[in-house]
Coordinates of C-alpha atoms and ligand atoms in Angstrom, one line a residue:
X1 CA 10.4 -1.9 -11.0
X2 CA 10.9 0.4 -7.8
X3 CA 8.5 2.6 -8.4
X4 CA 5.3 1.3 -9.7
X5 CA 1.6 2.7 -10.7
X6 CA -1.5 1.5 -9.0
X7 CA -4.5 0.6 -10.7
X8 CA -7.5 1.1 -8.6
X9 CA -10.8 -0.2 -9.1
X10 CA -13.4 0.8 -7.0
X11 CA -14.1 3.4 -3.5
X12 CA -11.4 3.2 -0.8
X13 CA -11.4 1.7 2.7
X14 CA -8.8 2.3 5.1
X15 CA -7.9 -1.7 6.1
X16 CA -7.0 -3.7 3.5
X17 CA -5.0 -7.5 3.0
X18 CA -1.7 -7.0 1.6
X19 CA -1.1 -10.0 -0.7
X20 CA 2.9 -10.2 -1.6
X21 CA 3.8 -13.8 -0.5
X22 CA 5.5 -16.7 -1.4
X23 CA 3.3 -19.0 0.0
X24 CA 2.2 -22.3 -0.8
X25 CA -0.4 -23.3 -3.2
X26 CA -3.9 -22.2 -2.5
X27 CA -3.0 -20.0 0.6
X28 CA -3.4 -16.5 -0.7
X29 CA -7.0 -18.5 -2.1
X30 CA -7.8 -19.2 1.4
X31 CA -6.5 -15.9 2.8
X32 CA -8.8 -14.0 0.4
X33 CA -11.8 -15.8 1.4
X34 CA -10.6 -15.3 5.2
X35 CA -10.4 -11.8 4.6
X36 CA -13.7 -11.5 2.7
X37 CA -15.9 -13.1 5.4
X38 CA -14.1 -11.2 7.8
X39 CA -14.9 -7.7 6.4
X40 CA -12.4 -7.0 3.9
X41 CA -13.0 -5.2 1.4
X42 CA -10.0 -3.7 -0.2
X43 CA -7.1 -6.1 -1.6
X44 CA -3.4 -4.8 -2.5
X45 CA -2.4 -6.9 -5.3
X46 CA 0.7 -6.7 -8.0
X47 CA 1.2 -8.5 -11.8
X48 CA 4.5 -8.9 -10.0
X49 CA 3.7 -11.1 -7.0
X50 CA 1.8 -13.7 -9.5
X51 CA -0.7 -14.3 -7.4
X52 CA -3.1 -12.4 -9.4
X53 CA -4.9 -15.9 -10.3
X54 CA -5.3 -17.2 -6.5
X55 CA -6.6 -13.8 -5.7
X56 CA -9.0 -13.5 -8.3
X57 CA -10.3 -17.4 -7.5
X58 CA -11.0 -16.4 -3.8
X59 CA -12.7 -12.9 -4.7
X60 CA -14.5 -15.1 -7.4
X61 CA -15.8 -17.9 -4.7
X62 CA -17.2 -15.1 -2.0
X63 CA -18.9 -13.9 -5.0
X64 CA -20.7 -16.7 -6.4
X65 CA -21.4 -17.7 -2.5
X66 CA -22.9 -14.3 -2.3
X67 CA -21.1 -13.3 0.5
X68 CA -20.0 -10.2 -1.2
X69 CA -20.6 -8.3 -4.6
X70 CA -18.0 -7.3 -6.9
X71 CA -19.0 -3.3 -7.1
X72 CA -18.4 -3.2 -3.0
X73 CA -14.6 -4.6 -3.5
X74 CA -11.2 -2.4 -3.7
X75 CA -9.1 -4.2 -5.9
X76 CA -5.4 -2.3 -6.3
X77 CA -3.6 -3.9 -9.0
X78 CA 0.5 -2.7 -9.7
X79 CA 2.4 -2.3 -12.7
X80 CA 6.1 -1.2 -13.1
X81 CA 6.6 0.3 -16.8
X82 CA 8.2 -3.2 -17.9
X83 CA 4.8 -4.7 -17.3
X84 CA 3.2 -2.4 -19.8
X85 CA 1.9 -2.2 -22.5
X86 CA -1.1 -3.5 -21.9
X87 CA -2.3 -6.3 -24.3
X88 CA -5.8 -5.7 -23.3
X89 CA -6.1 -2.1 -24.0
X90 CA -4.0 -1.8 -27.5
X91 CA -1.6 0.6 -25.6
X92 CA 1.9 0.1 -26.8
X93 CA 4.4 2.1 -24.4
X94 CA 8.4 1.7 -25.0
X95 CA 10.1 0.3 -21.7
X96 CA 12.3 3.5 -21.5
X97 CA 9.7 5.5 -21.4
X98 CA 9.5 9.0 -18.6
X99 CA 7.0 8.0 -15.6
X100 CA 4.5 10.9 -16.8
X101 CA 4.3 9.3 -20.1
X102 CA 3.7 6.3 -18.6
X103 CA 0.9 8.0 -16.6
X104 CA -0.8 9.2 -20.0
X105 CA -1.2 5.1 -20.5
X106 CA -2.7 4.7 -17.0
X107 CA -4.9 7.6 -18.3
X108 CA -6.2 5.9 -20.9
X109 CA -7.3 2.8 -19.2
X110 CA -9.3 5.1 -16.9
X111 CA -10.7 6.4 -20.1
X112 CA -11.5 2.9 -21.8
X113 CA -13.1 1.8 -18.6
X114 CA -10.8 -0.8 -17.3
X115 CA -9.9 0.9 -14.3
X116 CA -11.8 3.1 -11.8
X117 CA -8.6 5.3 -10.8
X118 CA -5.1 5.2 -10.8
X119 CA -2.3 6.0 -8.2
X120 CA 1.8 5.7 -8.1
X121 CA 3.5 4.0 -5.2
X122 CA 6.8 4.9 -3.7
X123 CA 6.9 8.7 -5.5
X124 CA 9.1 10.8 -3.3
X125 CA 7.2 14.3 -3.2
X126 CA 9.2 15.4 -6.4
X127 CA 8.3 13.1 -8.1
X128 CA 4.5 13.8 -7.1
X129 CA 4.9 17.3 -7.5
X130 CA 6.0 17.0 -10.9
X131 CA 2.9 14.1 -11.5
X132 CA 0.5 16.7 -10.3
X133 CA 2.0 19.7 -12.0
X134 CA 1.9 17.8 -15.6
X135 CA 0.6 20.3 -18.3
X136 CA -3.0 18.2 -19.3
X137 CA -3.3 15.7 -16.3
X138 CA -6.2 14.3 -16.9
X139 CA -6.7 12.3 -13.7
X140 CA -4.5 12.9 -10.3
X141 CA -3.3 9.6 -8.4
X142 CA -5.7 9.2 -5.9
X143 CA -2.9 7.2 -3.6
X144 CA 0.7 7.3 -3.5
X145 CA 1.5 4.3 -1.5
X146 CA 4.8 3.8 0.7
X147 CA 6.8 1.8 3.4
X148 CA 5.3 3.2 6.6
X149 CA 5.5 2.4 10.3
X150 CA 6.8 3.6 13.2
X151 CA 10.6 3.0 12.2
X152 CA 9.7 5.3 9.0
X153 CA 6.9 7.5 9.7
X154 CA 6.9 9.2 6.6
X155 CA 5.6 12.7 8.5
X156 CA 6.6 15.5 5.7
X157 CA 5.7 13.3 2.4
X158 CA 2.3 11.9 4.6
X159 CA 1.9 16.1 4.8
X160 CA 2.4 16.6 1.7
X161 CA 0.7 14.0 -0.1
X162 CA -2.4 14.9 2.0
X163 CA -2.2 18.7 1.4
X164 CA -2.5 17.7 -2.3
X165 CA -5.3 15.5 -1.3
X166 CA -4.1 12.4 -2.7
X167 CA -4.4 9.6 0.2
X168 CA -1.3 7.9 1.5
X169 CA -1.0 4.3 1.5
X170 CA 1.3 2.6 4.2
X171 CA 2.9 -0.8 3.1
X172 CA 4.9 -2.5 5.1
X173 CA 3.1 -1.4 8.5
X174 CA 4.0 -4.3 10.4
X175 CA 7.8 -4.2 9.4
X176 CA 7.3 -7.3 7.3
X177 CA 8.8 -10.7 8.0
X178 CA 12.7 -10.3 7.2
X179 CA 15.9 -8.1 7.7
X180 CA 16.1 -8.5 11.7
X181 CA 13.3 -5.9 12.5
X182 CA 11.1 -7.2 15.1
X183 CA 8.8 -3.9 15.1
X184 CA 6.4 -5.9 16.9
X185 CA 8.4 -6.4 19.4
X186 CA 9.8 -3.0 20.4
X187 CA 8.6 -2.1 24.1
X188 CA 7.0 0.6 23.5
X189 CA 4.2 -0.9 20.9
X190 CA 4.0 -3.8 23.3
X191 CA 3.9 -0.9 26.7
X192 CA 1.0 0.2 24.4
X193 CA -0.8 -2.8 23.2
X194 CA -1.0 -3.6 27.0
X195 CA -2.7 -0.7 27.6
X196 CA -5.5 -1.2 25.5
X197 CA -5.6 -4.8 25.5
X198 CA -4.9 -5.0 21.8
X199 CA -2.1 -6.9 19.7
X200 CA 0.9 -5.1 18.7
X201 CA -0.3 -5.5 15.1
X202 CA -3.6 -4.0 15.9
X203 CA -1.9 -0.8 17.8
X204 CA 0.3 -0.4 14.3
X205 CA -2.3 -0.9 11.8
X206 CA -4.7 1.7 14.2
X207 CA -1.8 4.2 14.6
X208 CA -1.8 4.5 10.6
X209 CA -5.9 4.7 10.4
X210 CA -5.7 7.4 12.9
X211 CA -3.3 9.5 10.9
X212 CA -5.6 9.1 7.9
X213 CA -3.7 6.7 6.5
X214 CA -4.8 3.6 4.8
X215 CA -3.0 0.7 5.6
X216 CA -2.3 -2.8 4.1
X217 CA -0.8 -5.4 6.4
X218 CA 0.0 -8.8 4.6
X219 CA -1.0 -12.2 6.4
X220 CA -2.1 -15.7 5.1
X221 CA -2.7 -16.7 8.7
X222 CA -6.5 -16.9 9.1
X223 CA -6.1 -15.9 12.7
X224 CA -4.1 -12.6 12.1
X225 CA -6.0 -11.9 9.1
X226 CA -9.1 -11.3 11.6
X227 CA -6.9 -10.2 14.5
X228 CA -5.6 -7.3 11.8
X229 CA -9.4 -6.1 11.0
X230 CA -10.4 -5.8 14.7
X231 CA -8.7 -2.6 15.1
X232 CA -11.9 -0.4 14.8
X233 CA -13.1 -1.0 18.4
X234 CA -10.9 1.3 20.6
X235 CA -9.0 4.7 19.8
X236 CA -5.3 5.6 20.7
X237 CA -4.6 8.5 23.0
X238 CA -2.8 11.7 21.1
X239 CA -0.2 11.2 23.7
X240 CA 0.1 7.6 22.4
X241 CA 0.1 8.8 18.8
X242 CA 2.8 11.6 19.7
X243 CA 5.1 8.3 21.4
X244 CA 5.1 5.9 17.8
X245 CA 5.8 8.8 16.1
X246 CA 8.8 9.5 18.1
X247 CA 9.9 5.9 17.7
X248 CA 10.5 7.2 13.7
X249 CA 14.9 6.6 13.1
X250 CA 13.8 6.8 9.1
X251 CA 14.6 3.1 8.7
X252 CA 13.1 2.1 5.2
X253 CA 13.2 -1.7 4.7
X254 CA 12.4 -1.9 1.1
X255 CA 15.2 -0.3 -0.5
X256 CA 15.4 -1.8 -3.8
X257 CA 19.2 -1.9 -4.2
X258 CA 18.2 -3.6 -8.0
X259 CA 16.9 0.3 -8.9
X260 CA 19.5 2.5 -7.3
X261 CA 21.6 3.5 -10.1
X262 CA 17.9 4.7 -12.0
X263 CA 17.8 8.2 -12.7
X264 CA 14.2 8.1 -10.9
X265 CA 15.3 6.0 -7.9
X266 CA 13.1 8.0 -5.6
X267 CA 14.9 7.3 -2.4
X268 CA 17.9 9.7 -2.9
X269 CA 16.0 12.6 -1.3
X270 CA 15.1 13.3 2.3
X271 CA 11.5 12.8 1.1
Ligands
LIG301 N1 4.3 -0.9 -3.3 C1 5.4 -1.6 -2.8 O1 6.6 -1.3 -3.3 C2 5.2 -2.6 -1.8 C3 6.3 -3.2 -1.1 C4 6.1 -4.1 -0.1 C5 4.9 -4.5 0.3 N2 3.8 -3.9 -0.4 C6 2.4 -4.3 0.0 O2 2.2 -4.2 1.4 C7 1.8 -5.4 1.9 C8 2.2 -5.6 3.4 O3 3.7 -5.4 3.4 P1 4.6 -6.6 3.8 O4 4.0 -7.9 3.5 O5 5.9 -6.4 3.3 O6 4.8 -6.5 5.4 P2 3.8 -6.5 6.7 O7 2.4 -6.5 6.3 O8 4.3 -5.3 7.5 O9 4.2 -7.8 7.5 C9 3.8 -9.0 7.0 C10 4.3 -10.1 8.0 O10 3.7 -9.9 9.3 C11 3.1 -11.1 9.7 N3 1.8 -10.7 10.4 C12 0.7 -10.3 9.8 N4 -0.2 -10.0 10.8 C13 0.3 -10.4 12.0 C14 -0.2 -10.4 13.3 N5 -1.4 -10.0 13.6 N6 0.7 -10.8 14.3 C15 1.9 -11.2 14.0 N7 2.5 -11.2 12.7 C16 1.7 -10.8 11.7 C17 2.9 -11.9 8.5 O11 2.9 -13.3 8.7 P3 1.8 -14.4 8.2 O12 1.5 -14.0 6.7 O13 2.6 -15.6 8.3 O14 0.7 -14.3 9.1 C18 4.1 -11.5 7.6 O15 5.2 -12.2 8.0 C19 2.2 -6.5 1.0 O16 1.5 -7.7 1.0 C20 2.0 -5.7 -0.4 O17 0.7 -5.9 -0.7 C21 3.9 -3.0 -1.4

């Protein structure tokens, strides 16, 4: 589903592993535990990147090692309204259900304790309005979390989102690892990462924490995992800021072609 909700379990923090993959056996197991010892605390997960099980073993080994506890994690789970119901929670919710009655569900598992809070990902500001605007919300999303980088900078629905104070979350912030964009690459992040003797990952991940923006880059690479945590050490310039954002040509990578014909598909507006 294109447009899923977020289950959120505990406080925020602004860096966290991204954990879509493909990979092999046991590596997003080993990435966790990476991340974990490296100062991680907040994990982007999804029921549909069936992983969910090699997440949980890694959070579940730093926890019986003692290197962390389980209240000081961030674990953001996704479902898409095929995922629910809910076995757990008795909820039964028909698949062609509206997305604010699908939010009534998410309500509930606030309510029964099985989630701390709840957000929506890829809501255009629409979408949101009309989530916030619900006669009897009971809980607002406290994230709505989008492609973001400096191809897609996302400026009027970042605005928005925080004027409603619900925090943005940036996926994609590297450019992922497909479809010919080499965002790393462009010369100005790498001008930039010169500058300040940082990695071009580390100048994109920073140029998201400095906009208030919490950010989710994906790596099983143990190197890069602790390469994309070091980013707390040195600050951009506004002048620097004011150059990515100008990089912005509104190039969204995740389109979802699978979704375009759905009446929500939240991608026909400017934003
Ligand atoms: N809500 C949604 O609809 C949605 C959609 C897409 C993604 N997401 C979330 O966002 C997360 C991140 O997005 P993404 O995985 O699409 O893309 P991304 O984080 O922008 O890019 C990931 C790619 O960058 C590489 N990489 C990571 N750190 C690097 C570094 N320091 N130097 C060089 N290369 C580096 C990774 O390689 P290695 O792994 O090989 O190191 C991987 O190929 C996902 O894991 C997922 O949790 C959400």
């Amino acid at each position: 589903m294109y447009s899923c909700r977020s289950f959120v379990s505990a406080a925020g923090h602004c860096t966290s592993l991204g954990t879509s993959s493909w990979a092999a056996p046991g590596e997003v197991t080993e990435a966790v535990k990476v991340a974990i010892d490296g100062g991680y605390r907040h994990f982007d997960c999804a029921y549909f990147y069936h992983n969910e099980s090699e997440v949980g073993a890694g959070i579940q080994c730093k926890i019986r090692e003692g290197a962390v506890r389980r209240e000081d994690l961030f674990i953001v789970s996704k479902a898409g309204e095929k995922d629910l119901p809910l076995d757990h929670s008795g909820l039964a919710i028909p698949s062609d259900t509206d997305f604010l009655d699908t939010w009534e569900a998410m309500e509930d598992l606030v309510i029964a304790g099985l989630v701390k809070a709840i957000g929506v990902s890829n809501f255009n500001h629409e979408q949101l309005e009309r989530l916030l605007n619900k006669p009897n919300l009971r809980f607002k999303p406290v994230t709505n979390q989008i492609e973001c980088h400096p191809y897609l900078t996302q400026e009027k629905l970042i605005s928005f989102c925080q004027s409603r104070d619900v925090s943005v979350t940036a996926y994609r912030p590297l450019g992922g690892s497909s479809q010919g964009v080499h965002l790393m690459d462009d010369p100005m992040i790498q001008t930039i990462a010169q500058k300040y003797g940082k990695s071009a990952a580390q100048i994109l991940i920073r140029f998201q924490i400095q906009r208030n923006v919490i950010v989710i880059p994906k790596s099983t690479t143990p190197a890069r995992i602790l390469e994309n945590i070091q980013v707390f050490d040195f600050e951009l310039s506004e002048q620097d800021v004011e150059d990515i954002l100008s990089l912005n040509r509104n190039l969204r990578l995740a389109t979802f072609p699978i979704a375009v014909n759905h009446k929500d598909y939240p991608f026909s507006i400017e934003y």
